[in-house]
JSON list of C-alpha atoms in Angstrom, two decimals:
[
{"chain": "A", "resi": 17, "resn": "PRO", "atom": "CA", "xyz": [0.00, 0.00, 0.00]},
{"chain": "A", "resi": 18, "resn": "THR", "atom": "CA", "xyz": [0.99, 3.60, -0.46]},
{"chain": "A", "resi": 19, "resn": "ASP", "atom": "CA", "xyz": [2.20, 5.19, 2.76]},
{"chain": "A", "resi": 20, "resn": "PRO", "atom": "CA", "xyz": [0.82, 8.75, 3.02]},
{"chain": "A", "resi": 21, "resn": "SER", "atom": "CA", "xyz": [3.61, 9.64, 5.47]},
{"chain": "A", "resi": 22, "resn": "LEU", "atom": "CA", "xyz": [6.07, 9.43, 2.54]},
{"chain": "A", "resi": 23, "resn": "ALA", "atom": "CA", "xyz": [4.37, 12.29, 0.72]},
{"chain": "A", "resi": 24, "resn": "GLY", "atom": "CA", "xyz": [7.01, 14.77, -0.46]},
{"chain": "A", "resi": 25, "resn": "GLN", "atom": "CA", "xyz": [9.87, 12.57, 0.72]},
{"chain": "A", "resi": 26, "resn": "THR", "atom": "CA", "xyz": [10.49, 10.39, -2.33]},
{"chain": "A", "resi": 27, "resn": "THR", "atom": "CA", "xyz": [13.81, 12.13, -3.07]},
{"chain": "A", "resi": 28, "resn": "SER", "atom": "CA", "xyz": [14.80, 12.85, 0.53]},
{"chain": "A", "resi": 29, "resn": "ALA", "atom": "CA", "xyz": [18.15, 11.57, 1.79]},
{"chain": "A", "resi": 30, "resn": "ASN", "atom": "CA", "xyz": [16.62, 10.99, 5.23]},
{"chain": "A", "resi": 31, "resn": "PRO", "atom": "CA", "xyz": [12.99, 9.98, 4.86]},
{"chain": "A", "resi": 32, "resn": "THR", "atom": "CA", "xyz": [10.86, 9.07, 7.86]},
{"chain": "A", "resi": 33, "resn": "VAL", "atom": "CA", "xyz": [7.80, 6.86, 7.80]},
{"chain": "A", "resi": 34, "resn": "THR", "atom": "CA", "xyz": [4.96, 6.09, 10.18]},
{"chain": "A", "resi": 35, "resn": "PRO", "atom": "CA", "xyz": [3.07, 3.15, 8.66]},
{"chain": "A", "resi": 36, "resn": "THR", "atom": "CA", "xyz": [-0.23, 2.16, 10.21]},
{"chain": "A", "resi": 37, "resn": "VAL", "atom": "CA", "xyz": [-0.29, -1.23, 8.48]},
{"chain": "A", "resi": 38, "resn": "ALA", "atom": "CA", "xyz": [2.36, -3.77, 7.40]},
{"chain": "A", "resi": 39, "resn": "THR", "atom": "CA", "xyz": [4.19, -2.08, 4.49]},
{"chain": "A", "resi": 40, "resn": "THR", "atom": "CA", "xyz": [7.04, -3.07, 2.17]},
{"chain": "A", "resi": 41, "resn": "TYR", "atom": "CA", "xyz": [9.45, -0.28, 1.22]},
{"chain": "A", "resi": 42, "resn": "THR", "atom": "CA", "xyz": [11.83, -0.30, -1.78]},
{"chain": "A", "resi": 43, "resn": "VAL", "atom": "CA", "xyz": [14.84, 2.01, -1.93]},
{"chain": "A", "resi": 44, "resn": "ALA", "atom": "CA", "xyz": [16.52, 2.69, -5.28]},
{"chain": "A", "resi": 45, "resn": "SER", "atom": "CA", "xyz": [19.62, 4.74, -6.09]},
{"chain": "A", "resi": 46, "resn": "ASP", "atom": "CA", "xyz": [21.49, 5.59, -9.28]},
{"chain": "A", "resi": 47, "resn": "VAL", "atom": "CA", "xyz": [24.67, 6.46, -7.34]},
{"chain": "A", "resi": 48, "resn": "SER", "atom": "CA", "xyz": [27.61, 4.11, -7.98]},
{"chain": "A", "resi": 49, "resn": "ILE", "atom": "CA", "xyz": [30.58, 3.69, -5.65]},
{"chain": "A", "resi": 50, "resn": "THR", "atom": "CA", "xyz": [34.05, 2.88, -6.94]},
{"chain": "A", "resi": 51, "resn": "LYS", "atom": "CA", "xyz": [35.69, 0.18, -4.83]},
{"chain": "A", "resi": 52, "resn": "ASN", "atom": "CA", "xyz": [39.42, -0.64, -4.88]},
{"chain": "A", "resi": 53, "resn": "LEU", "atom": "CA", "xyz": [40.03, -4.38, -4.44]},
{"chain": "A", "resi": 54, "resn": "ILE", "atom": "CA", "xyz": [43.83, -4.21, -4.05]},
{"chain": "A", "resi": 55, "resn": "PHE", "atom": "CA", "xyz": [45.19, -4.63, -0.54]},
{"chain": "A", "resi": 56, "resn": "ASN", "atom": "CA", "xyz": [48.15, -2.44, 0.41]},
{"chain": "A", "resi": 57, "resn": "GLY", "atom": "CA", "xyz": [48.39, -0.98, -3.08]},
{"chain": "A", "resi": 58, "resn": "ASN", "atom": "CA", "xyz": [50.09, 2.13, -1.70]},
{"chain": "A", "resi": 59, "resn": "PHE", "atom": "CA", "xyz": [52.53, 0.03, 0.38]},
{"chain": "A", "resi": 60, "resn": "THR", "atom": "CA", "xyz": [51.58, 1.84, 3.59]},
{"chain": "A", "resi": 61, "resn": "ASN", "atom": "CA", "xyz": [51.62, -1.55, 5.34]},
{"chain": "A", "resi": 62, "resn": "ASN", "atom": "CA", "xyz": [55.14, -2.23, 4.06]},
{"chain": "A", "resi": 63, "resn": "ASN", "atom": "CA", "xyz": [56.07, -5.59, 2.52]},
{"chain": "A", "resi": 64, "resn": "ILE", "atom": "CA", "xyz": [52.82, -7.55, 2.92]},
{"chain": "A", "resi": 65, "resn": "GLY", "atom": "CA", "xyz": [49.78, -8.54, 0.86]},
{"chain": "A", "resi": 66, "resn": "PHE", "atom": "CA", "xyz": [51.55, -9.28, -2.43]},
{"chain": "A", "resi": 67, "resn": "THR", "atom": "CA", "xyz": [54.00, -11.74, -3.95]},
{"chain": "A", "resi": 68, "resn": "SER", "atom": "CA", "xyz": [57.16, -11.21, -5.99]},
{"chain": "A", "resi": 69, "resn": "ASP", "atom": "CA", "xyz": [59.77, -13.33, -7.75]},
{"chain": "A", "resi": 70, "resn": "TYR", "atom": "CA", "xyz": [62.26, -10.53, -7.08]},
{"chain": "A", "resi": 71, "resn": "ALA", "atom": "CA", "xyz": [64.39, -10.97, -3.96]},
{"chain": "A", "resi": 72, "resn": "TYR", "atom": "CA", "xyz": [63.28, -8.78, -1.07]},
{"chain": "A", "resi": 73, "resn": "ALA", "atom": "CA", "xyz": [65.99, -6.67, 0.56]},
{"chain": "A", "resi": 74, "resn": "ALA", "atom": "CA", "xyz": [65.51, -4.15, 3.36]},
{"chain": "A", "resi": 75, "resn": "SER", "atom": "CA", "xyz": [68.28, -2.13, 1.67]},
{"chain": "A", "resi": 76, "resn": "VAL", "atom": "CA", "xyz": [71.27, -2.53, -0.65]},
{"chain": "A", "resi": 77, "resn": "PRO", "atom": "CA", "xyz": [73.00, 0.74, 0.31]},
{"chain": "A", "resi": 78, "resn": "ASN", "atom": "CA", "xyz": [76.26, 0.58, -1.64]},
{"chain": "A", "resi": 79, "resn": "THR", "atom": "CA", "xyz": [75.79, -1.83, -4.48]},
{"chain": "A", "resi": 80, "resn": "GLY", "atom": "CA", "xyz": [72.89, -2.59, -6.76]},
{"chain": "A", "resi": 81, "resn": "VAL", "atom": "CA", "xyz": [71.36, -6.06, -6.79]},
{"chain": "A", "resi": 82, "resn": "GLN", "atom": "CA", "xyz": [69.67, -7.02, -10.05]},
{"chain": "A", "resi": 83, "resn": "GLY", "atom": "CA", "xyz": [66.27, -8.53, -9.48]},
{"chain": "A", "resi": 84, "resn": "ALA", "atom": "CA", "xyz": [65.90, -7.15, -5.94]},
{"chain": "A", "resi": 85, "resn": "TYR", "atom": "CA", "xyz": [63.11, -5.01, -4.51]},
{"chain": "A", "resi": 86, "resn": "GLY", "atom": "CA", "xyz": [62.34, -3.14, -1.34]},
{"chain": "A", "resi": 87, "resn": "VAL", "atom": "CA", "xyz": [59.57, -1.07, 0.20]},
{"chain": "A", "resi": 88, "resn": "THR", "atom": "CA", "xyz": [60.78, 2.33, 1.32]},
{"chain": "A", "resi": 89, "resn": "ALA", "atom": "CA", "xyz": [59.92, 6.02, 1.69]},
{"chain": "A", "resi": 90, "resn": "ASN", "atom": "CA", "xyz": [63.23, 7.08, 0.10]},
{"chain": "A", "resi": 91, "resn": "PRO", "atom": "CA", "xyz": [64.73, 5.17, -2.86]},
{"chain": "A", "resi": 92, "resn": "ASN", "atom": "CA", "xyz": [68.16, 6.68, -2.17]},
{"chain": "A", "resi": 93, "resn": "SER", "atom": "CA", "xyz": [68.22, 5.20, 1.33]},
{"chain": "A", "resi": 94, "resn": "TRP", "atom": "CA", "xyz": [67.51, 1.77, -0.19]},
{"chain": "A", "resi": 95, "resn": "PHE", "atom": "CA", "xyz": [70.30, 2.14, -2.76]},
{"chain": "A", "resi": 96, "resn": "ALA", "atom": "CA", "xyz": [72.65, 5.11, -2.99]},
{"chain": "A", "resi": 97, "resn": "GLY", "atom": "CA", "xyz": [72.49, 5.08, -6.80]},
{"chain": "A", "resi": 98, "resn": "PHE", "atom": "CA", "xyz": [68.78, 5.88, -6.81]},
{"chain": "A", "resi": 99, "resn": "THR", "atom": "CA", "xyz": [67.21, 9.34, -6.69]},
{"chain": "A", "resi": 100, "resn": "ILE", "atom": "CA", "xyz": [65.94, 10.97, -3.50]},
{"chain": "A", "resi": 101, "resn": "CYS", "atom": "CA", "xyz": [62.22, 11.08, -4.26]},
{"chain": "A", "resi": 102, "resn": "GLY", "atom": "CA", "xyz": [58.98, 10.84, -2.33]},
{"chain": "A", "resi": 103, "resn": "ASP", "atom": "CA", "xyz": [56.24, 8.34, -3.04]},
{"chain": "A", "resi": 104, "resn": "HIS", "atom": "CA", "xyz": [53.28, 9.10, -5.31]},
{"chain": "A", "resi": 105, "resn": "THR", "atom": "CA", "xyz": [50.57, 9.01, -2.61]},
{"chain": "A", "resi": 106, "resn": "ASN", "atom": "CA", "xyz": [51.59, 12.09, -0.67]},
{"chain": "A", "resi": 107, "resn": "GLY", "atom": "CA", "xyz": [55.39, 12.30, -0.92]},
{"chain": "A", "resi": 108, "resn": "SER", "atom": "CA", "xyz": [56.11, 10.90, 2.53]},
{"chain": "A", "resi": 109, "resn": "GLN", "atom": "CA", "xyz": [54.82, 7.32, 2.54]},
{"chain": "A", "resi": 110, "resn": "ARG", "atom": "CA", "xyz": [56.21, 4.09, 1.06]},
{"chain": "A", "resi": 111, "resn": "MET", "atom": "CA", "xyz": [56.60, 2.74, -2.46]},
{"chain": "A", "resi": 112, "resn": "LEU", "atom": "CA", "xyz": [57.97, -0.44, -4.02]},
{"chain": "A", "resi": 113, "resn": "VAL", "atom": "CA", "xyz": [61.44, 0.14, -5.50]},
{"chain": "A", "resi": 114, "resn": "ALA", "atom": "CA", "xyz": [63.17, -2.33, -7.78]},
{"chain": "A", "resi": 115, "resn": "ASP", "atom": "CA", "xyz": [66.53, -2.94, -9.43]},
{"chain": "A", "resi": 116, "resn": "GLY", "atom": "CA", "xyz": [65.43, -4.52, -12.71]},
{"chain": "A", "resi": 117, "resn": "ALA", "atom": "CA", "xyz": [66.23, -8.19, -13.19]},
{"chain": "A", "resi": 118, "resn": "THR", "atom": "CA", "xyz": [68.37, -9.49, -16.05]},
{"chain": "A", "resi": 119, "resn": "VAL", "atom": "CA", "xyz": [66.53, -12.84, -15.95]},
{"chain": "A", "resi": 120, "resn": "SER", "atom": "CA", "xyz": [63.24, -13.14, -17.87]},
{"chain": "A", "resi": 121, "resn": "ASN", "atom": "CA", "xyz": [59.79, -13.88, -16.52]},
{"chain": "A", "resi": 122, "resn": "LEU", "atom": "CA", "xyz": [60.34, -12.74, -12.94]},
{"chain": "A", "resi": 123, "resn": "LYS", "atom": "CA", "xyz": [57.21, -11.25, -11.43]},
{"chain": "A", "resi": 124, "resn": "VAL", "atom": "CA", "xyz": [57.80, -7.86, -9.84]},
{"chain": "A", "resi": 125, "resn": "TRP", "atom": "CA", "xyz": [54.45, -7.73, -8.03]},
{"chain": "A", "resi": 126, "resn": "GLY", "atom": "CA", "xyz": [51.37, -9.92, -7.88]},
{"chain": "A", "resi": 127, "resn": "GLN", "atom": "CA", "xyz": [48.09, -10.27, -6.01]},
{"chain": "A", "resi": 128, "resn": "LYS", "atom": "CA", "xyz": [45.00, -12.46, -6.35]},
{"chain": "A", "resi": 129, "resn": "VAL", "atom": "CA", "xyz": [41.61, -10.78, -6.08]},
{"chain": "A", "resi": 130, "resn": "VAL", "atom": "CA", "xyz": [38.11, -12.26, -5.86]},
{"chain": "A", "resi": 131, "resn": "VAL", "atom": "CA", "xyz": [35.94, -10.84, -8.65]},
{"chain": "A", "resi": 132, "resn": "THR", "atom": "CA", "xyz": [32.38, -11.07, -9.92]},
{"chain": "A", "resi": 133, "resn": "ALA", "atom": "CA", "xyz": [31.76, -12.84, -13.22]},
{"chain": "A", "resi": 134, "resn": "ASN", "atom": "CA", "xyz": [30.91, -10.67, -16.24]},
{"chain": "A", "resi": 135, "resn": "GLN", "atom": "CA", "xyz": [32.02, -7.48, -14.51]},
{"chain": "A", "resi": 136, "resn": "ASN", "atom": "CA", "xyz": [34.20, -4.66, -15.87]},
{"chain": "A", "resi": 137, "resn": "TYR", "atom": "CA", "xyz": [37.31, -3.72, -13.88]},
{"chain": "A", "resi": 138, "resn": "THR", "atom": "CA", "xyz": [40.03, -1.09, -14.22]},
{"chain": "A", "resi": 139, "resn": "PHE", "atom": "CA", "xyz": [43.63, -1.79, -13.22]},
{"chain": "A", "resi": 140, "resn": "SER", "atom": "CA", "xyz": [45.96, 1.13, -12.61]},
{"chain": "A", "resi": 141, "resn": "TYR", "atom": "CA", "xyz": [49.42, 1.80, -11.20]},
{"chain": "A", "resi": 142, "resn": "TRP", "atom": "CA", "xyz": [51.96, 4.64, -11.05]},
{"chain": "A", "resi": 143, "resn": "VAL", "atom": "CA", "xyz": [55.62, 4.21, -12.02]},
{"chain": "A", "resi": 144, "resn": "GLN", "atom": "CA", "xyz": [58.73, 6.36, -11.74]},
{"chain": "A", "resi": 145, "resn": "THR", "atom": "CA", "xyz": [62.29, 5.78, -13.01]},
{"chain": "A", "resi": 146, "resn": "LEU", "atom": "CA", "xyz": [64.95, 5.89, -10.29]},
{"chain": "A", "resi": 147, "resn": "SER", "atom": "CA", "xyz": [68.31, 6.20, -12.08]},
{"chain": "A", "resi": 148, "resn": "SER", "atom": "CA", "xyz": [69.57, 7.90, -15.24]},
{"chain": "A", "resi": 149, "resn": "PRO", "atom": "CA", "xyz": [72.70, 6.30, -16.67]},
{"chain": "A", "resi": 150, "resn": "THR", "atom": "CA", "xyz": [73.63, 6.76, -20.32]},
{"chain": "A", "resi": 151, "resn": "PRO", "atom": "CA", "xyz": [72.04, 5.25, -22.30]},
{"chain": "A", "resi": 152, "resn": "ILE", "atom": "CA", "xyz": [68.79, 5.18, -20.35]},
{"chain": "A", "resi": 153, "resn": "ASN", "atom": "CA", "xyz": [66.93, 1.85, -20.29]},
{"chain": "A", "resi": 154, "resn": "PRO", "atom": "CA", "xyz": [63.55, 2.45, -18.64]},
{"chain": "A", "resi": 155, "resn": "ALA", "atom": "CA", "xyz": [61.57, -0.51, -17.39]},
{"chain": "A", "resi": 156, "resn": "SER", "atom": "CA", "xyz": [59.00, -2.03, -19.72]},
{"chain": "A", "resi": 157, "resn": "LEU", "atom": "CA", "xyz": [56.17, -3.23, -17.51]},
{"chain": "A", "resi": 158, "resn": "GLU", "atom": "CA", "xyz": [53.62, -5.79, -18.65]},
{"chain": "A", "resi": 159, "resn": "VAL", "atom": "CA", "xyz": [50.45, -6.47, -16.67]},
{"chain": "A", "resi": 160, "resn": "MET", "atom": "CA", "xyz": [49.14, -10.03, -16.87]},
{"chain": "A", "resi": 161, "resn": "ILE", "atom": "CA", "xyz": [45.69, -10.97, -15.58]},
{"chain": "A", "resi": 162, "resn": "ASN", "atom": "CA", "xyz": [44.96, -14.69, -15.39]},
{"chain": "A", "resi": 163, "resn": "GLY", "atom": "CA", "xyz": [47.90, -15.30, -17.69]},
{"chain": "A", "resi": 164, "resn": "VAL", "atom": "CA", "xyz": [46.74, -12.92, -20.44]},
{"chain": "A", "resi": 165, "resn": "SER", "atom": "CA", "xyz": [48.47, -9.63, -21.20]},
{"chain": "A", "resi": 166, "resn": "ALA", "atom": "CA", "xyz": [46.45, -6.54, -20.30]},
{"chain": "A", "resi": 167, "resn": "GLY", "atom": "CA", "xyz": [49.04, -4.10, -21.63]},
{"chain": "A", "resi": 168, "resn": "VAL", "atom": "CA", "xyz": [52.74, -3.16, -21.79]},
{"chain": "A", "resi": 169, "resn": "ASN", "atom": "CA", "xyz": [53.95, 0.32, -20.83]},
{"chain": "A", "resi": 170, "resn": "SER", "atom": "CA", "xyz": [57.31, 1.96, -20.27]},
{"chain": "A", "resi": 171, "resn": "ALA", "atom": "CA", "xyz": [58.50, 3.79, -17.18]},
{"chain": "A", "resi": 172, "resn": "PRO", "atom": "CA", "xyz": [59.46, 7.45, -17.73]},
{"chain": "A", "resi": 173, "resn": "ALA", "atom": "CA", "xyz": [62.63, 7.97, -19.78]},
{"chain": "A", "resi": 174, "resn": "THR", "atom": "CA", "xyz": [64.31, 10.10, -17.12]},
{"chain": "A", "resi": 175, "resn": "ALA", "atom": "CA", "xyz": [64.70, 9.90, -13.36]},
{"chain": "A", "resi": 176, "resn": "VAL", "atom": "CA", "xyz": [63.14, 13.23, -12.42]},
{"chain": "A", "resi": 177, "resn": "CYS", "atom": "CA", "xyz": [61.58, 13.42, -8.97]},
{"chain": "A", "resi": 178, "resn": "GLY", "atom": "CA", "xyz": [57.82, 13.69, -9.16]},
{"chain": "A", "resi": 179, "resn": "ASN", "atom": "CA", "xyz": [57.78, 12.35, -12.72]},
{"chain": "A", "resi": 180, "resn": "TRP", "atom": "CA", "xyz": [55.28, 9.66, -11.78]},
{"chain": "A", "resi": 181, "resn": "THR", "atom": "CA", "xyz": [53.38, 8.22, -14.76]},
{"chain": "A", "resi": 182, "resn": "GLN", "atom": "CA", "xyz": [50.05, 6.44, -14.46]},
{"chain": "A", "resi": 183, "resn": "HIS", "atom": "CA", "xyz": [49.15, 3.45, -16.62]},
{"chain": "A", "resi": 184, "resn": "THR", "atom": "CA", "xyz": [45.54, 2.23, -16.75]},
{"chain": "A", "resi": 185, "resn": "MET", "atom": "CA", "xyz": [43.89, -0.71, -18.47]},
{"chain": "A", "resi": 186, "resn": "SER", "atom": "CA", "xyz": [40.43, -2.27, -18.58]},
{"chain": "A", "resi": 187, "resn": "TRP", "atom": "CA", "xyz": [39.54, -5.92, -17.97]},
{"chain": "A", "resi": 188, "resn": "ASN", "atom": "CA", "xyz": [36.33, -7.92, -18.07]},
{"chain": "A", "resi": 189, "resn": "SER", "atom": "CA", "xyz": [36.10, -10.92, -15.79]},
{"chain": "A", "resi": 190, "resn": "GLY", "atom": "CA", "xyz": [34.03, -13.06, -18.18]},
{"chain": "A", "resi": 191, "resn": "THR", "atom": "CA", "xyz": [33.40, -16.34, -16.36]},
{"chain": "A", "resi": 192, "resn": "SER", "atom": "CA", "xyz": [36.26, -15.80, -13.89]},
{"chain": "A", "resi": 193, "resn": "THR", "atom": "CA", "xyz": [35.64, -15.32, -10.18]},
{"chain": "A", "resi": 194, "resn": "LEU", "atom": "CA", "xyz": [39.32, -14.81, -9.36]},
{"chain": "A", "resi": 195, "resn": "ALA", "atom": "CA", "xyz": [41.80, -12.40, -10.94]},
{"chain": "A", "resi": 196, "resn": "SER", "atom": "CA", "xyz": [45.49, -13.22, -10.64]},
{"chain": "A", "resi": 197, "resn": "ILE", "atom": "CA", "xyz": [47.15, -9.87, -11.37]},
{"chain": "A", "resi": 198, "resn": "GLU", "atom": "CA", "xyz": [50.89, -9.76, -12.06]},
{"chain": "A", "resi": 199, "resn": "ILE", "atom": "CA", "xyz": [53.38, -7.11, -13.16]},
{"chain": "A", "resi": 200, "resn": "PHE", "atom": "CA", "xyz": [56.50, -8.19, -15.08]},
{"chain": "A", "resi": 201, "resn": "ASN", "atom": "CA", "xyz": [59.43, -6.07, -16.23]},
{"chain": "A", "resi": 202, "resn": "ARG", "atom": "CA", "xyz": [60.25, -7.15, -19.80]},
{"chain": "A", "resi": 203, "resn": "ASN", "atom": "CA", "xyz": [63.39, -5.00, -19.98]},
{"chain": "A", "resi": 204, "resn": "LEU", "atom": "CA", "xyz": [66.40, -7.16, -19.09]},
{"chain": "A", "resi": 205, "resn": "ASN", "atom": "CA", "xyz": [69.09, -4.48, -19.34]},
{"chain": "A", "resi": 206, "resn": "SER", "atom": "CA", "xyz": [71.23, -4.10, -16.24]},
{"chain": "A", "resi": 207, "resn": "GLY", "atom": "CA", "xyz": [71.74, -0.31, -16.41]},
{"chain": "A", "resi": 208, "resn": "GLY", "atom": "CA", "xyz": [68.98, 2.26, -15.96]},
{"chain": "A", "resi": 209, "resn": "ASN", "atom": "CA", "xyz": [66.36, -0.43, -15.50]},
{"chain": "A", "resi": 210, "resn": "ASP", "atom": "CA", "xyz": [65.42, 0.81, -12.04]},
{"chain": "A", "resi": 211, "resn": "PHE", "atom": "CA", "xyz": [61.95, 1.93, -11.02]},
{"chain": "A", "resi": 212, "resn": "ALA", "atom": "CA", "xyz": [59.36, 2.52, -8.32]},
{"chain": "A", "resi": 213, "resn": "ILE", "atom": "CA", "xyz": [55.71, 1.44, -8.34]},
{"chain": "A", "resi": 214, "resn": "ASP", "atom": "CA", "xyz": [53.00, 2.97, -6.17]},
{"chain": "A", "resi": 215, "resn": "ASP", "atom": "CA", "xyz": [49.23, 3.37, -5.71]},
{"chain": "A", "resi": 216, "resn": "ILE", "atom": "CA", "xyz": [48.13, 0.17, -7.43]},
{"chain": "A", "resi": 217, "resn": "THR", "atom": "CA", "xyz": [44.36, -0.08, -7.83]},
{"chain": "A", "resi": 218, "resn": "PHE", "atom": "CA", "xyz": [41.88, -2.59, -9.25]},
{"chain": "A", "resi": 219, "resn": "THR", "atom": "CA", "xyz": [38.48, -0.97, -9.23]},
{"chain": "A", "resi": 220, "resn": "THR", "atom": "CA", "xyz": [34.89, -1.59, -10.17]},
{"chain": "A", "resi": 221, "resn": "SER", "atom": "CA", "xyz": [31.62, 0.24, -9.59]},
{"chain": "A", "resi": 222, "resn": "VAL", "atom": "CA", "xyz": [29.20, -1.17, -7.03]}
]
């Protein structure tokens, strides 16, 4: 039945009702909320919530280690050859830093996320180059989702602080209910192949 106490309140954010008989109410909204499904994508919680084939090191202060990574607020304190730069989030939190591997098919970062079938998702991350030898060899990062490439993008060509670059790609889950998201660096050069990743997101509207 129609509840007369709802008169004039059909678009109110805080309606009140005083039904005199048993009444069923239906609430509808056209507002969508974007939800990020990645845990610790800004690395605030340090080295947890993701996997990597790179070797974790708290720091390698005086010598680079190919295929190593760390989570730090200052790349230069992790390795003296890297720039002194803040993270992408707010300039004072943590980021993942990596000395690019010279061995192929090593996962830099990965996380598995529960998804809804036949849903559209957007994956995004920010990357910055951390050293500038000559010639420069910026990382070439490929995102794989459930073993299929979602896109390949290069890190910035120079190691300029604040030169964070965002890369974004779309993905449809199809029949999948789990997304295995992985980032690989396809550049196997030993010099200049150094980078930071931050603010990783995997979003959908709910």
